[in-house]
Amino acid sequence: DAGVIQSPRHEVTEMGQEVTLRCKPISGHDYLFWYRQTMMRGLELLIYFNNNVPIDDSGMPEDRFSAKMPNASFSTLKIQPSEPRDSAVYFCASSLRGGYTFGSGTRLTVV
Amino acid sequence: AQKVTQAQTEISVVEKEDVTLDCVYETRDTTYYLFWYKQPPSGELVFLIRRNSFDEQNEISGRYSWNFQKSTSSFNFTITASQVVDSAVYFCALSSYNNNDMRFGAGTRLTVKP
């Protein structure tokens, strides 16, 4: 198995632009998570899905952030419009029966 | 609400010293999972261990060992005979058994000097 695949690995964008981060979970995993890592706030859980259904999005910072999981093999995290304070590393993880696997992360820089 | 506290922000040791990273957690759940992850300078999150709340047996894996004390809500991690390659940020995490929502502590940055 190739593990959890995130794309792109790095993204640099200008303030105000839309950014879409992508994640392909491990096949068969029934949970998918989006985390954000910053120096100030550490690793924060943004949202997670169970069987493609969003369960808890209380960690999503504001309405500029949205996440979807249209099928079991794909999820997106969208920021529109992006702001410099959104600069962070965004991790996707998938899980089955409490065993988690993280992707390599997307480093987002908003200038 | 679930909370994980890693009080040690940074630790610096000399190679071959033993070092213990502390983790204290809070949860209302009776069943839960505890985890340790390592984040080396390259940035990926490396899984080290998962322990469920049923099992308080301590675990040893090579130079790594974990001490789970339910009575004090602690899940401490010890590295014996530390090596330079152990330098990383170490995260303790907690997840509800039913909801699978894993929450991380703030992390402890370990520096092992030659």
mmCIF file of C-alpha atoms in Angstrom:
data_model
loop_
_atom_site.group_PDB
_atom_site.id
_atom_site.type_symbol
_atom_site.label_atom_id
_atom_site.label_comp_id
_atom_site.label_asym_id
_atom_site.label_seq_id
_atom_site.Cartn_x
_atom_site.Cartn_y
_atom_site.Cartn_z
ATOM 1 C CA ASP A 1 0.000 0.000 0.000
ATOM 2 C CA ALA A 2 1.280 3.464 -0.882
ATOM 3 C CA GLY A 3 0.022 4.952 2.360
ATOM 4 C CA VAL A 4 -1.917 8.197 2.660
ATOM 5 C CA ILE A 5 -1.122 10.395 -0.318
ATOM 6 C CA GLN A 6 -1.330 14.139 -0.095
ATOM 7 C CA SER A 7 -0.885 16.665 -2.859
ATOM 8 C CA PRO A 8 0.691 19.020 -3.443
ATOM 9 C CA ARG A 9 3.678 18.680 -1.092
ATOM 10 C CA HIS A 10 4.288 22.399 -1.196
ATOM 11 C CA GLU A 11 1.994 25.242 -2.176
ATOM 12 C CA VAL A 12 2.787 28.922 -2.364
ATOM 13 C CA THR A 13 -0.084 31.234 -3.130
ATOM 14 C CA GLU A 14 -1.002 34.851 -2.888
ATOM 15 C CA MET A 15 -3.379 36.190 -0.322
ATOM 16 C CA GLY A 16 -6.950 36.068 -1.559
ATOM 17 C CA GLN A 17 -6.453 33.088 -3.829
ATOM 18 C CA GLU A 18 -8.307 29.814 -3.459
ATOM 19 C CA VAL A 19 -6.234 26.842 -2.312
ATOM 20 C CA THR A 20 -7.232 23.200 -2.557
ATOM 21 C CA LEU A 21 -5.378 20.468 -0.730
ATOM 22 C CA ARG A 22 -5.944 16.860 -1.686
ATOM 23 C CA CYS A 23 -5.799 13.566 0.137
ATOM 24 C CA LYS A 24 -6.109 9.945 -0.880
ATOM 25 C CA PRO A 25 -6.604 7.719 2.181
ATOM 26 C CA ILE A 26 -5.562 4.123 2.533
ATOM 27 C CA SER A 27 -8.029 1.832 0.848
ATOM 28 C CA GLY A 28 -10.409 0.278 3.358
ATOM 29 C CA HIS A 29 -9.898 2.889 6.047
ATOM 30 C CA ASP A 30 -13.216 4.264 7.260
ATOM 31 C CA TYR A 31 -12.038 7.447 8.967
ATOM 32 C CA LEU A 32 -10.289 10.441 7.433
ATOM 33 C CA PHE A 33 -8.861 13.383 9.343
ATOM 34 C CA TRP A 34 -7.468 16.798 8.443
ATOM 35 C CA TYR A 35 -4.960 18.376 10.838
ATOM 36 C CA ARG A 36 -3.117 21.677 10.733
ATOM 37 C CA GLN A 37 0.288 22.201 12.324
ATOM 38 C CA THR A 38 1.646 25.617 13.247
ATOM 39 C CA MET A 39 4.307 26.740 15.676
ATOM 40 C CA MET A 40 1.785 28.683 17.713
ATOM 41 C CA ARG A 41 -1.018 26.139 17.939
ATOM 42 C CA GLY A 42 0.678 22.805 17.395
ATOM 43 C CA LEU A 43 -1.288 19.994 15.747
ATOM 44 C CA GLU A 44 -4.962 20.848 15.560
ATOM 45 C CA LEU A 45 -7.732 18.570 14.389
ATOM 46 C CA LEU A 46 -9.751 20.502 11.829
ATOM 47 C CA ILE A 47 -12.361 18.000 10.699
ATOM 48 C CA TYR A 48 -12.892 14.283 10.395
ATOM 49 C CA PHE A 49 -15.085 11.987 8.348
ATOM 50 C CA ASN A 50 -16.476 8.534 8.952
ATOM 51 C CA ASN A 51 -17.521 6.609 5.884
ATOM 52 C CA ASN A 52 -17.328 9.849 3.860
ATOM 53 C CA VAL A 53 -19.670 11.710 6.216
ATOM 54 C CA PRO A 54 -18.328 14.705 8.175
ATOM 55 C CA ILE A 55 -18.604 13.923 11.876
ATOM 56 C CA ASP A 56 -17.012 16.880 13.613
ATOM 57 C CA ASP A 57 -15.924 20.120 11.949
ATOM 58 C CA SER A 58 -15.638 22.140 15.145
ATOM 59 C CA GLY A 59 -11.930 22.584 14.548
ATOM 60 C CA MET A 60 -12.377 24.367 11.240
ATOM 61 C CA PRO A 61 -11.142 27.882 11.982
ATOM 62 C CA GLU A 62 -13.707 29.835 10.002
ATOM 63 C CA ASP A 63 -16.028 29.804 7.032
ATOM 64 C CA ARG A 64 -13.157 30.279 4.638
ATOM 65 C CA PHE A 65 -12.288 26.632 5.248
ATOM 66 C CA SER A 66 -14.315 23.784 3.809
ATOM 67 C CA ALA A 67 -13.699 20.074 3.408
ATOM 68 C CA LYS A 68 -15.362 17.412 1.324
ATOM 69 C CA MET A 69 -15.126 13.705 0.899
ATOM 70 C CA PRO A 70 -17.063 12.800 -2.250
ATOM 71 C CA ASN A 71 -16.021 9.154 -2.090
ATOM 72 C CA ALA A 72 -13.999 6.746 0.024
ATOM 73 C CA SER A 73 -10.788 7.387 -1.871
ATOM 74 C CA PHE A 74 -10.582 11.163 -2.013
ATOM 75 C CA SER A 75 -10.932 14.234 0.171
ATOM 76 C CA THR A 76 -10.234 17.920 -0.297
ATOM 77 C CA LEU A 77 -9.610 20.799 2.048
ATOM 78 C CA LYS A 78 -10.306 24.166 0.479
ATOM 79 C CA ILE A 79 -9.417 27.627 1.715
ATOM 80 C CA GLN A 80 -11.128 30.519 -0.002
ATOM 81 C CA PRO A 81 -9.921 33.231 0.220
ATOM 82 C CA SER A 82 -6.545 32.355 1.677
ATOM 83 C CA GLU A 83 -4.772 34.596 4.182
ATOM 84 C CA PRO A 84 -1.148 34.704 5.386
ATOM 85 C CA ARG A 85 -2.192 33.297 8.771
ATOM 86 C CA ASP A 86 -3.305 30.120 7.011
ATOM 87 C CA SER A 87 0.348 29.318 6.348
ATOM 88 C CA ALA A 88 0.965 25.946 7.989
ATOM 89 C CA VAL A 89 1.556 22.282 7.315
ATOM 90 C CA TYR A 90 -1.683 20.441 6.673
ATOM 91 C CA PHE A 91 -1.751 16.725 7.383
ATOM 92 C CA CYS A 92 -4.291 14.198 6.267
ATOM 93 C CA ALA A 93 -4.634 10.897 8.112
ATOM 94 C CA SER A 94 -6.798 7.850 7.683
ATOM 95 C CA SER A 95 -7.757 5.241 10.223
ATOM 96 C CA LEU A 96 -9.266 1.820 10.619
ATOM 97 C CA ARG A 97 -10.095 0.453 14.074
ATOM 98 C CA GLY A 98 -7.899 2.975 15.827
ATOM 99 C CA GLY A 99 -4.812 2.490 13.664
ATOM 100 C CA TYR A 100 -3.842 5.836 12.135
ATOM 101 C CA THR A 101 -1.637 6.570 9.154
ATOM 102 C CA PHE A 102 -0.562 10.093 8.292
ATOM 103 C CA GLY A 103 0.317 11.533 4.931
ATOM 104 C CA SER A 104 3.523 13.477 4.395
ATOM 105 C CA GLY A 105 1.716 16.790 4.699
ATOM 106 C CA THR A 106 1.243 19.833 2.496
ATOM 107 C CA ARG A 107 3.279 22.882 3.394
ATOM 108 C CA LEU A 108 1.157 25.914 2.543
ATOM 109 C CA THR A 109 2.622 29.384 2.347
ATOM 110 C CA VAL A 110 0.313 32.311 1.738
ATOM 111 C CA VAL A 111 2.151 35.506 0.812
ATOM 112 C CA ALA B 1 -13.484 17.131 26.465
ATOM 113 C CA GLN B 2 -10.164 15.481 25.875
ATOM 114 C CA LYS B 3 -6.844 17.073 26.662
ATOM 115 C CA VAL B 4 -3.227 16.016 26.446
ATOM 116 C CA THR B 5 -0.522 17.862 28.333
ATOM 117 C CA GLN B 6 3.163 17.566 27.585
ATOM 118 C CA ALA B 7 4.675 19.897 30.128
ATOM 119 C CA GLN B 8 8.225 19.598 28.835
ATOM 120 C CA THR B 9 8.608 21.932 25.884
ATOM 121 C CA GLU B 10 12.244 21.133 25.209
ATOM 122 C CA ILE B 11 14.729 18.626 26.579
ATOM 123 C CA SER B 12 18.404 18.438 25.798
ATOM 124 C CA VAL B 13 20.561 15.435 26.709
ATOM 125 C CA VAL B 14 23.954 14.075 25.835
ATOM 126 C CA GLU B 15 24.192 10.901 23.822
ATOM 127 C CA LYS B 16 23.809 7.681 25.836
ATOM 128 C CA GLU B 17 21.794 9.361 28.558
ATOM 129 C CA ASP B 18 18.334 8.040 29.364
ATOM 130 C CA VAL B 19 15.481 10.476 28.909
ATOM 131 C CA THR B 20 11.795 10.377 29.877
ATOM 132 C CA LEU B 21 9.122 12.376 28.104
ATOM 133 C CA ASP B 22 6.042 13.037 30.177
ATOM 134 C CA CYS B 23 2.441 12.890 29.023
ATOM 135 C CA VAL B 24 -0.656 13.522 31.126
ATOM 136 C CA TYR B 25 -4.127 13.247 29.706
ATOM 137 C CA GLU B 26 -7.723 14.061 30.584
ATOM 138 C CA THR B 27 -10.777 12.281 29.263
ATOM 139 C CA ARG B 28 -14.273 11.410 30.367
ATOM 140 C CA ASP B 29 -14.224 8.278 28.234
ATOM 141 C CA THR B 30 -13.805 4.935 29.955
ATOM 142 C CA THR B 31 -12.236 3.425 26.872
ATOM 143 C CA TYR B 32 -9.687 5.251 24.804
ATOM 144 C CA TYR B 33 -6.404 4.979 22.944
ATOM 145 C CA LEU B 34 -3.099 6.651 23.733
ATOM 146 C CA PHE B 35 -0.354 7.205 21.191
ATOM 147 C CA TRP B 36 3.174 8.464 20.771
ATOM 148 C CA TYR B 37 4.430 9.895 17.499
ATOM 149 C CA LYS B 38 7.856 11.109 16.472
ATOM 150 C CA GLN B 39 8.348 14.043 14.120
ATOM 151 C CA PRO B 40 11.944 14.215 12.890
ATOM 152 C CA PRO B 41 13.323 17.344 11.207
ATOM 153 C CA SER B 42 12.054 16.036 7.857
ATOM 154 C CA GLY B 43 8.530 16.699 9.121
ATOM 155 C CA GLU B 44 6.673 13.441 8.741
ATOM 156 C CA LEU B 45 4.740 11.951 11.647
ATOM 157 C CA VAL B 46 6.118 8.560 12.580
ATOM 158 C CA PHE B 47 3.913 6.242 14.593
ATOM 159 C CA LEU B 48 5.633 4.751 17.651
ATOM 160 C CA ILE B 49 2.974 3.094 19.774
ATOM 161 C CA ARG B 50 -0.724 2.777 20.452
ATOM 162 C CA ARG B 51 -2.025 1.635 23.809
ATOM 163 C CA ASN B 52 -5.660 1.029 24.644
ATOM 164 C CA SER B 53 -7.044 1.906 28.031
ATOM 165 C CA PHE B 54 -7.777 -1.727 28.890
ATOM 166 C CA ASP B 55 -4.133 -2.599 28.904
ATOM 167 C CA GLU B 56 -1.917 -1.050 31.548
ATOM 168 C CA GLN B 57 0.981 -3.320 30.862
ATOM 169 C CA ASN B 58 4.169 -1.441 30.189
ATOM 170 C CA GLU B 59 5.789 -1.977 26.834
ATOM 171 C CA ILE B 60 9.377 -2.126 25.694
ATOM 172 C CA SER B 61 10.589 -1.955 22.127
ATOM 173 C CA GLY B 62 14.344 -1.878 21.838
ATOM 174 C CA ARG B 63 15.561 1.315 23.485
ATOM 175 C CA TYR B 64 12.017 2.632 23.821
ATOM 176 C CA SER B 65 9.697 1.924 26.713
ATOM 177 C CA TRP B 66 6.324 3.243 27.772
ATOM 178 C CA ASN B 67 4.798 3.480 31.224
ATOM 179 C CA PHE B 68 1.006 3.707 31.317
ATOM 180 C CA GLN B 69 -0.451 4.644 34.705
ATOM 181 C CA LYS B 70 -4.207 4.949 34.586
ATOM 182 C CA SER B 71 -4.344 6.053 38.231
ATOM 183 C CA THR B 72 -2.369 9.187 37.421
ATOM 184 C CA SER B 73 -3.590 9.540 33.816
ATOM 185 C CA SER B 74 -0.064 9.401 32.519
ATOM 186 C CA PHE B 75 1.598 7.708 29.582
ATOM 187 C CA ASN B 76 5.298 8.443 29.776
ATOM 188 C CA PHE B 77 7.914 7.526 27.201
ATOM 189 C CA THR B 78 11.506 6.639 28.014
ATOM 190 C CA ILE B 79 14.403 6.411 25.599
ATOM 191 C CA THR B 80 17.318 4.444 26.990
ATOM 192 C CA ALA B 81 20.850 5.205 25.845
ATOM 193 C CA SER B 82 19.725 8.062 23.626
ATOM 194 C CA GLN B 83 21.295 8.606 20.226
ATOM 195 C CA VAL B 84 21.644 11.680 18.031
ATOM 196 C CA VAL B 85 19.087 10.179 15.633
ATOM 197 C CA ASP B 86 16.504 10.356 18.412
ATOM 198 C CA SER B 87 16.486 14.148 18.075
ATOM 199 C CA ALA B 88 12.956 15.068 17.075
ATOM 200 C CA VAL B 89 9.689 16.429 18.371
ATOM 201 C CA TYR B 90 7.674 13.783 20.186
ATOM 202 C CA PHE B 91 3.910 13.990 20.433
ATOM 203 C CA CYS B 92 1.592 12.219 22.810
ATOM 204 C CA ALA B 93 -2.006 11.848 21.600
ATOM 205 C CA LEU B 94 -5.365 10.617 22.852
ATOM 206 C CA SER B 95 -8.334 9.303 20.943
ATOM 207 C CA SER B 96 -11.813 8.266 21.948
ATOM 208 C CA TYR B 97 -12.380 4.578 21.401
ATOM 209 C CA ASN B 98 -15.696 5.224 19.674
ATOM 210 C CA ASN B 99 -15.129 8.480 17.851
ATOM 211 C CA ASN B 100 -11.543 8.039 16.758
ATOM 212 C CA ASP B 101 -10.870 11.769 17.036
ATOM 213 C CA MET B 102 -7.199 11.882 17.957
ATOM 214 C CA ARG B 103 -6.002 14.973 19.810
ATOM 215 C CA PHE B 104 -2.345 15.815 20.234
ATOM 216 C CA GLY B 105 -0.317 17.352 23.004
ATOM 217 C CA ALA B 106 1.897 20.319 22.255
ATOM 218 C CA GLY B 107 4.942 18.129 21.754
ATOM 219 C CA THR B 108 8.360 17.881 23.386
ATOM 220 C CA ARG B 109 11.429 18.798 21.361
ATOM 221 C CA LEU B 110 14.246 16.408 22.220
ATOM 222 C CA THR B 111 17.792 17.287 21.274
ATOM 223 C CA VAL B 112 20.448 14.638 21.735
ATOM 224 C CA LYS B 113 23.967 16.036 21.550
ATOM 225 C CA PRO B 114 26.972 13.938 20.604
#
